[in-house]
GROMACS .gro file of C-alpha atoms in nm:
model
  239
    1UNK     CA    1   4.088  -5.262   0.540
    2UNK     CA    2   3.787  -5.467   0.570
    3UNK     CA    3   3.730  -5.741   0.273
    4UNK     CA    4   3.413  -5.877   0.205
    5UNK     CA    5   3.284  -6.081  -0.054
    6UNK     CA    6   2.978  -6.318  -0.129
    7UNK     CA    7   2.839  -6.670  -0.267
    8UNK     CA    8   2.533  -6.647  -0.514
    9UNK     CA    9   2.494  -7.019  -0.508
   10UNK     CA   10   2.161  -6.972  -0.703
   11UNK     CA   11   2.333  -6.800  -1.032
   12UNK     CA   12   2.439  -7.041  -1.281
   13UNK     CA   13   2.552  -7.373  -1.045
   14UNK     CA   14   2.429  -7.691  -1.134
   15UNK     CA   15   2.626  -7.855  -0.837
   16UNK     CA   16   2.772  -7.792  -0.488
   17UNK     CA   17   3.089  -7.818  -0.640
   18UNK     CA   18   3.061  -7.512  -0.869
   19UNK     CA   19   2.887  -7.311  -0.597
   20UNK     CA   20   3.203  -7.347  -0.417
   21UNK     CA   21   3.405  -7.264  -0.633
   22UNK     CA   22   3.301  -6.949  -0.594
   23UNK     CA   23   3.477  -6.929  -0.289
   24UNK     CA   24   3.821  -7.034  -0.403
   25UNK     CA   25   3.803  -6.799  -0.722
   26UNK     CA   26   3.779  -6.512  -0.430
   27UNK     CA   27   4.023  -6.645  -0.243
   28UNK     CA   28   4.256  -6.701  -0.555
   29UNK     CA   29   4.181  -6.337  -0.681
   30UNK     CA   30   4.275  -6.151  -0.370
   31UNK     CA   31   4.555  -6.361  -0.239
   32UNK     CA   32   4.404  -6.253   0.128
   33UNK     CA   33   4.402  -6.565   0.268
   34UNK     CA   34   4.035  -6.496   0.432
   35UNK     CA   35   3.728  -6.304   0.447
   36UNK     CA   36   3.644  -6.067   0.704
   37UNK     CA   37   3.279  -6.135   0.583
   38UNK     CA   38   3.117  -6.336   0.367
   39UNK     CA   39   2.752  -6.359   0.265
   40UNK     CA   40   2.500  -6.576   0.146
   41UNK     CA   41   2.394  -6.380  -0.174
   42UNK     CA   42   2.022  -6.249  -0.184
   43UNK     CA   43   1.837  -6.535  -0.003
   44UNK     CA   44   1.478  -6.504  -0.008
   45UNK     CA   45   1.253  -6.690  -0.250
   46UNK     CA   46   1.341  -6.929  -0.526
   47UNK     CA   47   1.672  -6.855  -0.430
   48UNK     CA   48   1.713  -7.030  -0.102
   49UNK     CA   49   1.613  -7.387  -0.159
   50UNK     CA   50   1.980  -7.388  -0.353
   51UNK     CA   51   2.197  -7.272  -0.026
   52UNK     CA   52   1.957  -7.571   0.132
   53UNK     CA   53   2.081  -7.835  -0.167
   54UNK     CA   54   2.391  -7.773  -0.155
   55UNK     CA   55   2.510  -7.741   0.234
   56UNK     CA   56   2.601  -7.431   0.239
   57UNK     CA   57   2.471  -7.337   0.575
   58UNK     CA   58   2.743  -7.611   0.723
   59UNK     CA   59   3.010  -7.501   0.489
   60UNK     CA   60   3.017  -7.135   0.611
   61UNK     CA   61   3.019  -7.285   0.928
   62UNK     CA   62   3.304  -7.496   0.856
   63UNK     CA   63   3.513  -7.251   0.703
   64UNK     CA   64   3.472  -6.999   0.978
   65UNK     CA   65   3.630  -7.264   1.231
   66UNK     CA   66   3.933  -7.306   0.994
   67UNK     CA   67   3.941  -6.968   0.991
   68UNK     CA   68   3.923  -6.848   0.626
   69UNK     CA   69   3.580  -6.657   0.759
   70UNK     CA   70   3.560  -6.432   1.024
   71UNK     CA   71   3.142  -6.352   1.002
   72UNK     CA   72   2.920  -6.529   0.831
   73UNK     CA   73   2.569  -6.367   0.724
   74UNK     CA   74   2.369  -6.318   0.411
   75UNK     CA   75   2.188  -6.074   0.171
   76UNK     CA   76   1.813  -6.066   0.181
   77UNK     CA   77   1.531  -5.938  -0.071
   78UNK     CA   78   1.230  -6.081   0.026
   79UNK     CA   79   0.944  -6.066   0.276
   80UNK     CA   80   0.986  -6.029   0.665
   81UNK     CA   81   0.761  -6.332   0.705
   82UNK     CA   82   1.046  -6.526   0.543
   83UNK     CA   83   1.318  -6.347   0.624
   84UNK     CA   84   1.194  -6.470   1.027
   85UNK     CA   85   1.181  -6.819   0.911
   86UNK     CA   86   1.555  -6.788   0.751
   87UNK     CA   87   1.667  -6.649   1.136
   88UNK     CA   88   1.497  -6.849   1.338
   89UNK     CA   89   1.630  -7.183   1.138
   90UNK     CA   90   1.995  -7.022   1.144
   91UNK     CA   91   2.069  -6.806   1.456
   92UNK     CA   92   2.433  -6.907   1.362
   93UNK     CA   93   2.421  -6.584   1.107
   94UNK     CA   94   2.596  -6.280   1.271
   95UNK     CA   95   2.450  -6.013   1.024
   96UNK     CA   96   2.149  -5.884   0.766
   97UNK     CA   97   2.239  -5.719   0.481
   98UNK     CA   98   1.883  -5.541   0.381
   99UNK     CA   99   1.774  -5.260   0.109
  100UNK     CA  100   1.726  -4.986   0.358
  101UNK     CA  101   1.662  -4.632   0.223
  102UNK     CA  102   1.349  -4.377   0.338
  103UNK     CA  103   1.156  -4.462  -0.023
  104UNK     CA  104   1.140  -4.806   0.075
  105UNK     CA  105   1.060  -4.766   0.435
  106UNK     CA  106   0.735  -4.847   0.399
  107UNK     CA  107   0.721  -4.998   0.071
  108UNK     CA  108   0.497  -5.258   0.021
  109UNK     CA  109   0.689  -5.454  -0.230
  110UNK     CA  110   1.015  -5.420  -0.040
  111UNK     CA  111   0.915  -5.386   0.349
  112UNK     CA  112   1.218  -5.199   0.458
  113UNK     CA  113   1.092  -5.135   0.795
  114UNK     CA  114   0.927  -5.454   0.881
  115UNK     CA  115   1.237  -5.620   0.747
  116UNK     CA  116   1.481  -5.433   0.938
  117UNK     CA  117   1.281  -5.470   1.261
  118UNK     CA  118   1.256  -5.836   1.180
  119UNK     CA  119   1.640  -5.829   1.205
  120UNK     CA  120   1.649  -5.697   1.514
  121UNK     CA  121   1.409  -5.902   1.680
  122UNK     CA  122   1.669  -6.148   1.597
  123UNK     CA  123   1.954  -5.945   1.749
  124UNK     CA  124   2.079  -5.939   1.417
  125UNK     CA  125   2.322  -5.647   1.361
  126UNK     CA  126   2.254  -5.481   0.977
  127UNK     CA  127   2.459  -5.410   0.666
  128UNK     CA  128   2.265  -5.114   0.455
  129UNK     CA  129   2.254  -5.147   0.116
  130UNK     CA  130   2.089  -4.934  -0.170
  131UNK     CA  131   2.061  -4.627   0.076
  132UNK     CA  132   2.019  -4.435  -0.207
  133UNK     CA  133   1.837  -4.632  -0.414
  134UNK     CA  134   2.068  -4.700  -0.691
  135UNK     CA  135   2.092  -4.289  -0.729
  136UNK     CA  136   1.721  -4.257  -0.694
  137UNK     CA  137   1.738  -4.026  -0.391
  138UNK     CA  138   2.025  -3.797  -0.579
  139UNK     CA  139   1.805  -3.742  -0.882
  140UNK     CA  140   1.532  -3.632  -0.715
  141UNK     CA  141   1.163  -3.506  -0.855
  142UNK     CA  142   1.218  -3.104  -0.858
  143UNK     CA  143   0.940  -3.094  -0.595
  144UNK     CA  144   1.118  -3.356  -0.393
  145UNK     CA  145   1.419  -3.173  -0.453
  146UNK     CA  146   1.287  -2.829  -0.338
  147UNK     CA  147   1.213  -2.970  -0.048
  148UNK     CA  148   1.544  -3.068   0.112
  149UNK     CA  149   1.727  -2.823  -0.027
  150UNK     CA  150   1.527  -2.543   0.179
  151UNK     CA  151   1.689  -2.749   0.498
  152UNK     CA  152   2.008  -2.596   0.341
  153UNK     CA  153   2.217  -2.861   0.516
  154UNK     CA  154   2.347  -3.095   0.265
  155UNK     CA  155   2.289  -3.288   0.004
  156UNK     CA  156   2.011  -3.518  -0.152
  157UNK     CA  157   2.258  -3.831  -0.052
  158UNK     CA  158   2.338  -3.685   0.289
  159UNK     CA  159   1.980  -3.712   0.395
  160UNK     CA  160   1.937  -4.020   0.236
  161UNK     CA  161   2.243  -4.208   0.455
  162UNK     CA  162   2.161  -4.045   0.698
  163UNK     CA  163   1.787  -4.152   0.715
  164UNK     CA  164   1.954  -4.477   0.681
  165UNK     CA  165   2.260  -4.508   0.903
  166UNK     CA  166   2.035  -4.341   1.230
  167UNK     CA  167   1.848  -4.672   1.345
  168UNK     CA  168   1.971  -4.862   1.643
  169UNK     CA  169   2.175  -5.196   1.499
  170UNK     CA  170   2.290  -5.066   1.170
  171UNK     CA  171   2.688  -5.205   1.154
  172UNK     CA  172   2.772  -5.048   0.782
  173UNK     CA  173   2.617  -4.822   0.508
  174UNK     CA  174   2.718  -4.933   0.121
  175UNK     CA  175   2.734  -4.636  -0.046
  176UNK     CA  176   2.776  -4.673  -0.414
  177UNK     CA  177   3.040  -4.377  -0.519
  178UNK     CA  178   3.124  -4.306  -0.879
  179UNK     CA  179   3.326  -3.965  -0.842
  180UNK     CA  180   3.584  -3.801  -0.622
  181UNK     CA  181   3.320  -3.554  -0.542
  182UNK     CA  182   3.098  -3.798  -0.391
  183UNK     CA  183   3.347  -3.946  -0.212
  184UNK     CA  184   3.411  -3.636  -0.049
  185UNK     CA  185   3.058  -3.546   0.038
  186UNK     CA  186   2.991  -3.938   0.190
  187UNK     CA  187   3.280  -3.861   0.422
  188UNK     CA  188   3.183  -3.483   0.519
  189UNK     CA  189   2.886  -3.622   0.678
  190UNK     CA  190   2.958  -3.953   0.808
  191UNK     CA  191   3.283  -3.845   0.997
  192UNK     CA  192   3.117  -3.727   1.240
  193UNK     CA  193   2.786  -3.841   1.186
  194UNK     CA  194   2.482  -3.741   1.336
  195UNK     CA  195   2.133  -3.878   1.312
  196UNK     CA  196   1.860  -3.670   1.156
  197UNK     CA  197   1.695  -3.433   1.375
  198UNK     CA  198   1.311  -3.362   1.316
  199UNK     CA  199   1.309  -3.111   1.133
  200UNK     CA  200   1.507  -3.316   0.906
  201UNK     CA  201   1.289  -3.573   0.966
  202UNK     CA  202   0.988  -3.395   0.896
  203UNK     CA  203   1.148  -3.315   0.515
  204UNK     CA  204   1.192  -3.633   0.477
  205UNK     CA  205   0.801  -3.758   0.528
  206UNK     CA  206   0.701  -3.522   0.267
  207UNK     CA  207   0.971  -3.644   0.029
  208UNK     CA  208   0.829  -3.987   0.121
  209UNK     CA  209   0.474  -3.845   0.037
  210UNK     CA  210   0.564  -3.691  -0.229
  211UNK     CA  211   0.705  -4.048  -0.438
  212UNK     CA  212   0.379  -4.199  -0.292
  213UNK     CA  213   0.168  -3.936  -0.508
  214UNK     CA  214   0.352  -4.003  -0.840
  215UNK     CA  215   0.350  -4.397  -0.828
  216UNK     CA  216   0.702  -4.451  -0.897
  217UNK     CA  217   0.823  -4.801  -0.952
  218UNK     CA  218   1.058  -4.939  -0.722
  219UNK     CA  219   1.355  -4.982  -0.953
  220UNK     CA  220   1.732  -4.955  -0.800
  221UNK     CA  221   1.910  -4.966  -1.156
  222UNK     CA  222   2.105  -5.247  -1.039
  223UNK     CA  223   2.029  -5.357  -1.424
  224UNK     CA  224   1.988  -5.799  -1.299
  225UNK     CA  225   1.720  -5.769  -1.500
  226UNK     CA  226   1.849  -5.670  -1.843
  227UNK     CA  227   2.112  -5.968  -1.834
  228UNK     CA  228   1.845  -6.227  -1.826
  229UNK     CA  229   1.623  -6.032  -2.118
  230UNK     CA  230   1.605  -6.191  -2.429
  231UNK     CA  231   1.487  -5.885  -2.655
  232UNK     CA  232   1.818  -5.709  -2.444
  233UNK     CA  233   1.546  -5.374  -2.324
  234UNK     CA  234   1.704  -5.154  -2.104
  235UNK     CA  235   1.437  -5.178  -1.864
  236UNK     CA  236   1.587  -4.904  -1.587
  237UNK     CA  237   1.655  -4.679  -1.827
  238UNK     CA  238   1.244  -4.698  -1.954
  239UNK     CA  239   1.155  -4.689  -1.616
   0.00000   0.00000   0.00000
């Protein structure tokens, strides 16, 4: 088993103390003893100035040395531009954790690619999240659908991970599961995985052309937004 866990220092603390805290309440709550890694949560932004305030670059550093940390890295939405300046400030991080999926690739709001090749400028190993974007690339457009299921090799979330998982550098896919079923089909391909080929490849570009044409917005459904909205809109679900 590998535990991780993570520090949002910019989420409702008012003091270094209370970020943390954070820490200990993990600690406390699964009696492990340590973390094999912890992350700075989603740097990038407004966000970072509080893991500045409050030390935490020398605290993960700290707590690694006594042990209670065995890698130390963070979580990053932002630009590449920035996410350069966070890596060349602290080469002491061991890992990216980016949204990497083939919608985003070349998204200009999110920068996937120029993100991920940021990272490995830097050497830095990376930790895929949203490969699927938040079940995005499951329910697909019927033409976008059509289109991978005349590969007849797997599934919409196959291809997806996949896409994902076949860079050079990529340590770990997060794969959000919510049945047995997907469970199943995450592991039939990722036993013994292999890369898309390009034909596969090929499927996926006009997938990727395909969301350009209908101006999708680049939601993931991870629902931050609706916490913070006074009038409580379920702004995925509109989207």
């Amino acid at each position: 088993m590998t535990l991780f866990t993570k520090n949002a220092a910019w989420i409702n603390c008012k003091t270094r103390d209370e970020a943390l805290a954070q820490f200990k309440t993990s600690l406390e709550r699964t009696k492990a003893g340590y973390f094999d890694f912890y992350l700075l949560h989603n740097l990038g932004e407004h966000r970072t100035k509080y893991f500045d305030k409050y030390g935490l670059w020398d605290w993960i550093r700290e707590q690694k040395e006594a042990g209670l940390i065995r890698h130390a890295g963070f979580s990053f939405h932002s630009t590449p531009e920035e996410l350069d300046a966070l890596l060349t400030s602290h080469p002491e991080m061991e890992f990216v954790q980016l949204q990497i999926n083939y919608a985003d690739w070349e998204n200009p709001a999110i920068q996937s690619r120029a993100c991920y090749e940021v990272a490995r400028k830097h050497g830095k190993p990376v930790i895929i999240m949203e490969p699927v974007k938040g079940g995005n690339l499951v329910k697909l457009p019927d033409d976008a659908r059509a289109v991978l299921d005349a590969l007849h090799g797997g599934s919409p979330a196959s291809y997806a991970i996949r896409f994902a998982a076949g860079f050079p550098g990529m340590l770990m896919v997060l794969s959000g599961m919510s049945t047995p079923e997907q469970v199943q089909d995450n592991i039939s391909f990722m036993k013994d995985f292999k890369p898309l080929d390009e034909t596969e490849l090929a499927a996926i570009a006009k997938v990727q052309e395909i969301f350009r044409s209908k101006n999708l917005i680049p939601c993931t459904g991870c629902r931050y937004c609706t916490d913070g909205c006074p009038k409580h809109i379920a702004i995925p679900d509109l989207f």
